[in-house]
Amino acid sequence: MNQDLRREREAASFNPELLTHVLDGSPENTRRRREIENLILNDPDFQHEDLNFLSRSQRYEVAVKKSASMVKKMREFGIADPEEIVWFKKIHLVNFVEPVSLNYSMFIPTLLNQGTTAQQEKWLLSCKGLEIIGTYAQTEMGHGTHLRGLETTATYDPETQEFILNSPTVTSIKWWPGGLGKTSNHAIVLAQLITKGKCYGLHAFIVPIREIGTHKPLPGITVGDIGPKFGYDEMDNGYLKMDNYRIPRENMLMKYAQVKPDGTYVKPVSNKLTYGTMVFVRSFLVGEAARSLSKACTIAIRYSAVRHQSELKPGEPEPQILDFQTQQYKLFPLLATAYAFQFVGAYMKETYHRINEDIGQGDLSELPELHALAAGMKAFTSWTTNAAIEACRMACGGHGYSHCSGLPNIYVNFTPTCTFEGENTVMMLQTARFLMKSYDQVHSGKLMCGMVSYLNDLPSQRIQPQQVAVWPTVVDIDSPDSLTEAYKLRAARLVEIAAKNLQNEVIHRESKEVAWNLTSIDLVRASEAHCHYVVVKLFSEKLLKIQDKSIHTVLKNLCLLYCLYGVSQKAGDFLQGGIMTESQITQVNQRIKELLTVIRPDAVALVDAFDFQDVTLGSVLGRYDGNVYENLFEWAKKSPLNKAEVHESYHKYLKPLQSKL
Amino acid sequence: MNQDLRREREAASFNPELLTHVLDGSPENTRRRREIENLILNDPDFQHEDLNFLSRSQRYEVAVKKSASMVKKMREFGIADPEEIVWFKKIHLVNFVEPVSLNYSMFIPTLLNQGTTAQQEKWLLSCKGLEIIGTYAQTEMGHGTHLRGLETTATYDPETQEFILNSPTVTSIKWWPGGLGKTSNHAIVLAQLITKGKCYGLHAFIVPIREIGTHKPLPGITVGDIGPKFGYDEMDNGYLKMDNYRIPRENMLMKYAQVKPDGTYVKPVSNKLTYGTMVFVRSFLVGEAARSLSKACTIAIRYSAVRHQSELKPGEPEPQILDFQTQQYKLFPLLATAYAFQFVGAYMKETYHRINEDIGQGDLSELPELHALAAGMKAFTSWTTNAAIEACRMACGGHGYSHCSGLPNIYVNFTPTCTFEGENTVMMLQTARFLMKSYDQVHSGKLMCGMVSYLNDLPSQRIQPQQVAVWPTVVDIDSPDSLTEAYKLRAARLVEIAAKNLQNEVIHRESKEVAWNLTSIDLVRASEAHCHYVVVKLFSEKLLKIQDKSIHTVLKNLCLLYCLYGVSQKAGDFLQGGIMTESQITQVNQRIKELLTVIRPDAVALVDAFDFQDVTLGSVLGRYDGNVYENLFEWAKKSPLNKAEVHESYHKYLKPLQSKL
């Protein structure tokens, strides 16, 4: 093991294994996760190709190979539990993506959620056996988050009892679905259903796109890859154009809405139920944000412990860069954020499952809040994580820019999260809609429960939002609970400002929609403050459940750092509301510096506790052992440009120029 | 032309051509720039290969070919003026980089600055004729910004009158120099000079690394590519390891320091003069930041004018996304920043040339301030631009993530600016050192001039920095001059806080260096506030020089938006110092919304004025004409994955799995 890392680990104030159990949920979960990961790590078939050295076409090929081996191995090992599949895939792929994944993550679940029993019987086995390789085609070139704008049509023909699918415009071409370009032979296509001359909105259809056996595109289908992207090199995100393409009536997923053989449309009982998948995916993405950020922190903090640079004291050896206050200030608030998001991710998962059970029993009452929370938290955590991964990368200096660090891949594969599954600003506005509705309900005398219960205490009947020193609280900057109160007051104030500005615009504008648009900056700000409060609250509450004293102490320090860093960054909000005084803000800045010093000896152990075995594989800078520079040199030698001593382009282009002289 | 863009252009309140002249410095500059650009655009030899579709090795080859054709064309057209070379290269390369560039940007200039007349005579023609393809090897695996830590040695052997070059450790291997991996045959190597048993610090040596003619690495030289990176795919950033490698004494650049044949070291008259190149490069990077940000804004704003999405008013056609307040709030402050940085870039260039002339006449008095300013502004503008390019990309939603947008390439080729040529945090601390020195000088009775003259007015003798309402100013939020005063007060206050905290730490700590480290968060914050003030000041002053009324009006609105957006983002700083009141901050937020509406009709004309002909080539989303979606579809079809209807990996890996069922 690297000497610096050994020293860091020996100096830690706590046992990281215990913290790993907290993160996994239980010691048993940790044990099982490692067991699954080791199936791969100890498997002689498992090879870790470094995709960084390959062209896109080669990367795609390796990814298909990995997809295939993964399917085989999961069959072999009998891994079927969704959580275990995630563990298995993560360690198998090491920061990369795989083209068959949508068959399992989207095609099969949609079939299960929206297909009739007969449809499931007909299709499911073929999907599981990969005779059908499915994907999910929703987004079009012209429309993403705004689903109602989708243009693809499915027109029912009662003569033949078929749907005729069409992509009537360039903008209606399906665009982006993963695995659509080359890999899949079927897609669940979202299209505007037209029957008996009337459009009934979006419905899902199972569409064969390639011939089973030859894998050739079927007549009427134009399908291909949408071209190179920032990341997701291994994924054949695809396009799909359909020209009078006919599918049998039975290919419409008919668990809820139906089209009878004669073309009669039968509408579903509730529209809310189709929310489910969306809410699930967004909740899941919060955990993914936590994971990506934790990985980036692992690499940056380990590297900062190993990298020696510059002078702190003249004549002494070069210090670890982790000893520079500015480096700590870059990384430790992000580490605290990673922990915060880990706990939020776990909460979202639990809450989703709890509410999903309620829904199963017909109780939809908590769905609106969950929907609003999932939207906002997806946006809040992904924006923060997005910037934070880049901050981690740049904290590694030049070496962070090299693919040797693994950080560019983490970034480019994470960053789509800000724009997919609901663009973040749109998500924040969805949360704002819930907040405004709740605000109105409070004002019409209803008591709110859940995360927005603070709106019940709004002093808005009594005072102007801009007025100072009206809050009853004196904030104790060493208490997570007290800081949670401060965040709550900030959220309450910003929700109130947005609501009042919205009311004001409604009076002066031609329509509610125009007023909404002209308040949307305030609305987004209110949602962000609400989400920030939720994160702080969940982190503080998590502390109460930690038994081990040493773990409690380090987590409390991280929680305080998370809270205080946010106060410092958004000092204006806390000052403006009179929530905190100017001298308190000065104290906050001082306290942050102290916390950096307190956390410093535990920094490496805190990232060890994330227990990412794949970081070791995917990042030269994040490895556990050996000399980082020797590893780096060995890695670089494998660069494709190093294959020949002299690159042929020299003889072709440069030598002729030289000989001219 | 696209109908939306035509409508936008017709609605503009000013003639963008006049603004282009302002940006170029004069109508004559605009004319000449376009003339040079058109040499390429109208040249049948000029082909715009889309490097996005190529593997790294292919990209390198195309880049070498482009390098070669560029050298030929510049010879043919007689382009030699440095500024004109920059114009020529930009349009030739379209956001990509080229491996021979360091011969011109680093090797030749260093030879001219640090070589004796005899050395220039010996080497210069060969460099210009590309018999010598040179690069500049400074950074090592173990040391970048901290130059004194470099480990490469050049030990003089008076017996043979040679220097013996060695890379004594793994960390001493030269790492990162552009063009070093495969392209160059010579490098100027920075090494610790040792003669007569004593080390005299870093000096520059001309080192042959490959044999002219065969291009094979010379014995004793280990050279290669450092491997794939986030961007700079076309560039063979390289490594260089030297083992007892001998070069003649005459290969040491001896204009300043010298080693006599017997090994006697003659030290240079002044060390300050070697600053020059560093300061020049950093000043130049400020202009590059402006350019990259302007380009990103051009693409994002044009696309936002063309993209229709969602509903503002029920039943009406989908609006341009540029009509959403949140989209304006994302993009217009960045557009204002792009203009601000354009003017700062021009100022840095002018100032550099002015001070450089002074230096030529022996007057070094302004060098320390320029050095501090260049360091801080390089960091300030590159950090801001870095985040802003990504904000532009994400403002384009999913399509921003595709290479069709051109934005990922702009980002990955810009982002190294934050860590190279002096890592940004280190740069901010260099500026802080100057600020602290100036602060001390003011306190010992000296009057400061230049950008830090505000320190003369510090009320620190009289009051505590945290005290409220002591500034004599009432800020007028509609006046750029008044806002400049507000930024000045903020900078003064944060410089003072840093200085006092530093003094306090000095009293309590074992050494000045430890105290410095423990104040470094405050020091960076002070430098940022100082740089922010400089930007605001330069933008405000620029307004005074604009004659045309319509241009003055749009620029004043952009300047106000830049100032107010900064106030809103850093509201805590303005409140804490009592510089502005809470109700003023509320007014600022309201005024920002109004300015968005005012700027909206001019947004497209404002990016047109940047006049980037290469944006048209490098970005499907940023094109002037045609249907963006049709262009996108055409582009995607060229994806290498679309070459074959069925990818071979299907038959190799997926089909066998399917047939098992």
PDB file of N, CA and C in Angstrom, chain A residues 6-52:
ATOM      1  N   ARG A   6      -1.357   4.655   3.845  1.00  0.00           N
ATOM      2  CA  ARG A   6      -1.254   3.845   5.061  1.00  0.00           C
ATOM      3  C   ARG A   6      -1.275   4.756   6.300  1.00  0.00           C
ATOM      4  N   ARG A   7      -0.485   5.813   6.230  1.00  0.00           N
ATOM      5  CA  ARG A   7      -0.417   6.742   7.351  1.00  0.00           C
ATOM      6  C   ARG A   7      -1.779   7.387   7.622  1.00  0.00           C
ATOM      7  N   GLU A   8      -2.437   7.807   6.541  1.00  0.00           N
ATOM      8  CA  GLU A   8      -3.765   8.423   6.695  1.00  0.00           C
ATOM      9  C   GLU A   8      -4.732   7.466   7.374  1.00  0.00           C
ATOM     10  N   ARG A   9      -4.681   6.214   6.920  1.00  0.00           N
ATOM     11  CA  ARG A   9      -5.637   5.238   7.455  1.00  0.00           C
ATOM     12  C   ARG A   9      -5.388   4.951   8.922  1.00  0.00           C
ATOM     13  N   GLU A  10      -4.102   4.922   9.280  1.00  0.00           N
ATOM     14  CA  GLU A  10      -3.784   4.659  10.685  1.00  0.00           C
ATOM     15  C   GLU A  10      -4.246   5.800  11.592  1.00  0.00           C
ATOM     16  N   ALA A  11      -4.283   7.008  11.040  1.00  0.00           N
ATOM     17  CA  ALA A  11      -4.595   8.183  11.863  1.00  0.00           C
ATOM     18  C   ALA A  11      -6.091   8.423  12.031  1.00  0.00           C
ATOM     19  N   ALA A  12      -6.918   7.648  11.318  1.00  0.00           N
ATOM     20  CA  ALA A  12      -8.362   7.933  11.344  1.00  0.00           C
ATOM     21  C   ALA A  12      -8.952   7.730  12.732  1.00  0.00           C
ATOM     22  N   SER A  13      -9.965   8.494  13.046  1.00  0.00           N
ATOM     23  CA  SER A  13     -10.573   8.445  14.384  1.00  0.00           C
ATOM     24  C   SER A  13     -11.670   7.384  14.481  1.00  0.00           C
ATOM     25  N   PHE A  14     -11.949   6.706  13.361  1.00  0.00           N
ATOM     26  CA  PHE A  14     -13.062   5.745  13.385  1.00  0.00           C
ATOM     27  C   PHE A  14     -12.754   4.575  12.454  1.00  0.00           C
ATOM     28  N   ASN A  15     -13.542   3.533  12.558  1.00  0.00           N
ATOM     29  CA  ASN A  15     -13.382   2.353  11.726  1.00  0.00           C
ATOM     30  C   ASN A  15     -14.293   2.476  10.492  1.00  0.00           C
ATOM     31  N   PRO A  16     -13.706   2.652   9.305  1.00  0.00           N
ATOM     32  CA  PRO A  16     -14.539   2.897   8.120  1.00  0.00           C
ATOM     33  C   PRO A  16     -15.505   1.758   7.811  1.00  0.00           C
ATOM     34  N   GLU A  17     -15.166   0.544   8.238  1.00  0.00           N
ATOM     35  CA  GLU A  17     -16.062  -0.584   7.995  1.00  0.00           C
ATOM     36  C   GLU A  17     -17.449  -0.330   8.608  1.00  0.00           C
ATOM     37  N   LEU A  18     -17.457   0.247   9.802  1.00  0.00           N
ATOM     38  CA  LEU A  18     -18.735   0.533  10.462  1.00  0.00           C
ATOM     39  C   LEU A  18     -19.543   1.557   9.683  1.00  0.00           C
ATOM     40  N   LEU A  19     -18.840   2.515   9.106  1.00  0.00           N
ATOM     41  CA  LEU A  19     -19.525   3.537   8.318  1.00  0.00           C
ATOM     42  C   LEU A  19     -20.056   2.943   7.007  1.00  0.00           C
ATOM     43  N   THR A  20     -19.287   1.993   6.444  1.00  0.00           N
ATOM     44  CA  THR A  20     -19.770   1.301   5.249  1.00  0.00           C
ATOM     45  C   THR A  20     -21.096   0.596   5.533  1.00  0.00           C
ATOM     46  N   HIS A  21     -21.184  -0.006   6.704  1.00  0.00           N
ATOM     47  CA  HIS A  21     -22.450  -0.664   7.068  1.00  0.00           C
ATOM     48  C   HIS A  21     -23.591   0.339   7.120  1.00  0.00           C
ATOM     49  N   VAL A  22     -23.308   1.531   7.660  1.00  0.00           N
ATOM     50  CA  VAL A  22     -24.341   2.577   7.699  1.00  0.00           C
ATOM     51  C   VAL A  22     -24.781   2.917   6.282  1.00  0.00           C
ATOM     52  N   LEU A  23     -23.803   3.080   5.391  1.00  0.00           N
ATOM     53  CA  LEU A  23     -24.134   3.459   4.012  1.00  0.00           C
ATOM     54  C   LEU A  23     -24.900   2.361   3.290  1.00  0.00           C
ATOM     55  N   ASP A  24     -24.520   1.123   3.518  1.00  0.00           N
ATOM     56  CA  ASP A  24     -25.206   0.013   2.844  1.00  0.00           C
ATOM     57  C   ASP A  24     -26.553  -0.304   3.481  1.00  0.00           C
ATOM     58  N   GLY A  25     -26.759   0.177   4.702  1.00  0.00           N
ATOM     59  CA  GLY A  25     -28.035  -0.082   5.376  1.00  0.00           C
ATOM     60  C   GLY A  25     -27.909  -1.097   6.487  1.00  0.00           C
ATOM     61  N   SER A  26     -26.949  -2.015   6.328  1.00  0.00           N
ATOM     62  CA  SER A  26     -26.719  -3.028   7.365  1.00  0.00           C
ATOM     63  C   SER A  26     -25.433  -3.785   7.047  1.00  0.00           C
ATOM     64  N   PRO A  27     -24.834  -4.425   8.069  1.00  0.00           N
ATOM     65  CA  PRO A  27     -23.638  -5.254   7.796  1.00  0.00           C
ATOM     66  C   PRO A  27     -23.957  -6.364   6.794  1.00  0.00           C
ATOM     67  N   GLU A  28     -25.156  -6.893   6.869  1.00  0.00           N
ATOM     68  CA  GLU A  28     -25.549  -7.974   5.969  1.00  0.00           C
ATOM     69  C   GLU A  28     -25.559  -7.491   4.513  1.00  0.00           C
ATOM     70  N   ASN A  29     -26.082  -6.282   4.298  1.00  0.00           N
ATOM     71  CA  ASN A  29     -26.068  -5.726   2.942  1.00  0.00           C
ATOM     72  C   ASN A  29     -24.643  -5.577   2.422  1.00  0.00           C
ATOM     73  N   THR A  30     -23.756  -5.093   3.270  1.00  0.00           N
ATOM     74  CA  THR A  30     -22.359  -4.916   2.868  1.00  0.00           C
ATOM     75  C   THR A  30     -21.761  -6.265   2.452  1.00  0.00           C
ATOM     76  N   ARG A  31     -22.032  -7.276   3.295  1.00  0.00           N
ATOM     77  CA  ARG A  31     -21.497  -8.600   3.025  1.00  0.00           C
ATOM     78  C   ARG A  31     -21.989  -9.118   1.674  1.00  0.00           C
ATOM     79  N   ARG A  32     -23.285  -8.997   1.445  1.00  0.00           N
ATOM     80  CA  ARG A  32     -23.875  -9.519   0.209  1.00  0.00           C
ATOM     81  C   ARG A  32     -23.386  -8.725  -1.009  1.00  0.00           C
ATOM     82  N   ARG A  33     -23.290  -7.408  -0.867  1.00  0.00           N
ATOM     83  CA  ARG A  33     -22.791  -6.587  -1.977  1.00  0.00           C
ATOM     84  C   ARG A  33     -21.382  -7.035  -2.380  1.00  0.00           C
ATOM     85  N   ARG A  34     -20.542  -7.208  -1.369  1.00  0.00           N
ATOM     86  CA  ARG A  34     -19.165  -7.618  -1.676  1.00  0.00           C
ATOM     87  C   ARG A  34     -19.116  -9.013  -2.301  1.00  0.00           C
ATOM     88  N   GLU A  35     -19.981  -9.869  -1.831  1.00  0.00           N
ATOM     89  CA  GLU A  35     -20.043 -11.223  -2.369  1.00  0.00           C
ATOM     90  C   GLU A  35     -20.331 -11.176  -3.873  1.00  0.00           C
ATOM     91  N   ILE A  36     -21.316 -10.357  -4.217  1.00  0.00           N
ATOM     92  CA  ILE A  36     -21.687 -10.217  -5.637  1.00  0.00           C
ATOM     93  C   ILE A  36     -20.533  -9.594  -6.424  1.00  0.00           C
ATOM     94  N   GLU A  37     -19.955  -8.552  -5.862  1.00  0.00           N
ATOM     95  CA  GLU A  37     -18.843  -7.895  -6.564  1.00  0.00           C
ATOM     96  C   GLU A  37     -17.686  -8.869  -6.770  1.00  0.00           C
ATOM     97  N   ASN A  38     -17.456  -9.695  -5.765  1.00  0.00           N
ATOM     98  CA  ASN A  38     -16.341 -10.632  -5.878  1.00  0.00           C
ATOM     99  C   ASN A  38     -16.587 -11.739  -6.896  1.00  0.00           C
ATOM    100  N   LEU A  39     -17.862 -12.035  -7.167  1.00  0.00           N
ATOM    101  CA  LEU A  39     -18.156 -12.991  -8.240  1.00  0.00           C
ATOM    102  C   LEU A  39     -17.450 -12.552  -9.510  1.00  0.00           C
ATOM    103  N   ILE A  40     -17.480 -11.248  -9.755  1.00  0.00           N
ATOM    104  CA  ILE A  40     -16.840 -10.728 -10.956  1.00  0.00           C
ATOM    105  C   ILE A  40     -15.339 -10.589 -10.771  1.00  0.00           C
ATOM    106  N   LEU A  41     -14.972  -9.983  -9.646  1.00  0.00           N
ATOM    107  CA  LEU A  41     -13.546  -9.704  -9.458  1.00  0.00           C
ATOM    108  C   LEU A  41     -12.713 -10.981  -9.449  1.00  0.00           C
ATOM    109  N   ASN A  42     -13.286 -12.098  -8.979  1.00  0.00           N
ATOM    110  CA  ASN A  42     -12.537 -13.353  -8.921  1.00  0.00           C
ATOM    111  C   ASN A  42     -12.787 -14.267 -10.120  1.00  0.00           C
ATOM    112  N   ASP A  43     -13.563 -13.769 -11.088  1.00  0.00           N
ATOM    113  CA  ASP A  43     -13.909 -14.604 -12.231  1.00  0.00           C
ATOM    114  C   ASP A  43     -12.835 -14.477 -13.309  1.00  0.00           C
ATOM    115  N   PRO A  44     -12.250 -15.604 -13.725  1.00  0.00           N
ATOM    116  CA  PRO A  44     -11.201 -15.512 -14.750  1.00  0.00           C
ATOM    117  C   PRO A  44     -11.722 -14.962 -16.086  1.00  0.00           C
ATOM    118  N   ASP A  45     -13.041 -15.103 -16.348  1.00  0.00           N
ATOM    119  CA  ASP A  45     -13.609 -14.563 -17.586  1.00  0.00           C
ATOM    120  C   ASP A  45     -13.653 -13.035 -17.583  1.00  0.00           C
ATOM    121  N   PHE A  46     -13.563 -12.485 -16.391  1.00  0.00           N
ATOM    122  CA  PHE A  46     -13.722 -11.047 -16.284  1.00  0.00           C
ATOM    123  C   PHE A  46     -12.427 -10.352 -16.683  1.00  0.00           C
ATOM    124  N   GLN A  47     -12.529  -9.553 -17.740  1.00  0.00           N
ATOM    125  CA  GLN A  47     -11.362  -8.785 -18.162  1.00  0.00           C
ATOM    126  C   GLN A  47     -11.711  -7.325 -18.120  1.00  0.00           C
ATOM    127  N   HIS A  48     -10.809  -6.539 -17.622  1.00  0.00           N
ATOM    128  CA  HIS A  48     -11.079  -5.120 -17.598  1.00  0.00           C
ATOM    129  C   HIS A  48     -10.358  -4.421 -18.747  1.00  0.00           C
ATOM    130  N   GLU A  49     -11.033  -4.363 -19.906  1.00  0.00           N
ATOM    131  CA  GLU A  49     -10.471  -3.605 -21.027  1.00  0.00           C
ATOM    132  C   GLU A  49     -10.546  -2.124 -20.673  1.00  0.00           C
ATOM    133  N   ASP A  50      -9.504  -1.368 -20.962  1.00  0.00           N
ATOM    134  CA  ASP A  50      -9.586   0.068 -20.740  1.00  0.00           C
ATOM    135  C   ASP A  50     -10.152   0.723 -21.990  1.00  0.00           C
ATOM    136  N   LEU A  51     -11.438   1.051 -21.923  1.00  0.00           N
ATOM    137  CA  LEU A  51     -12.115   1.587 -23.112  1.00  0.00           C
ATOM    138  C   LEU A  51     -11.529   2.933 -23.557  1.00  0.00           C
ATOM    139  N   ASN A  52     -10.795   3.577 -22.675  1.00  0.00           N
ATOM    140  CA  ASN A  52     -10.205   4.867 -23.043  1.00  0.00           C
ATOM    141  C   ASN A  52      -9.290   4.776 -24.256  1.00  0.00           C
TER     142      ASN A  52
END
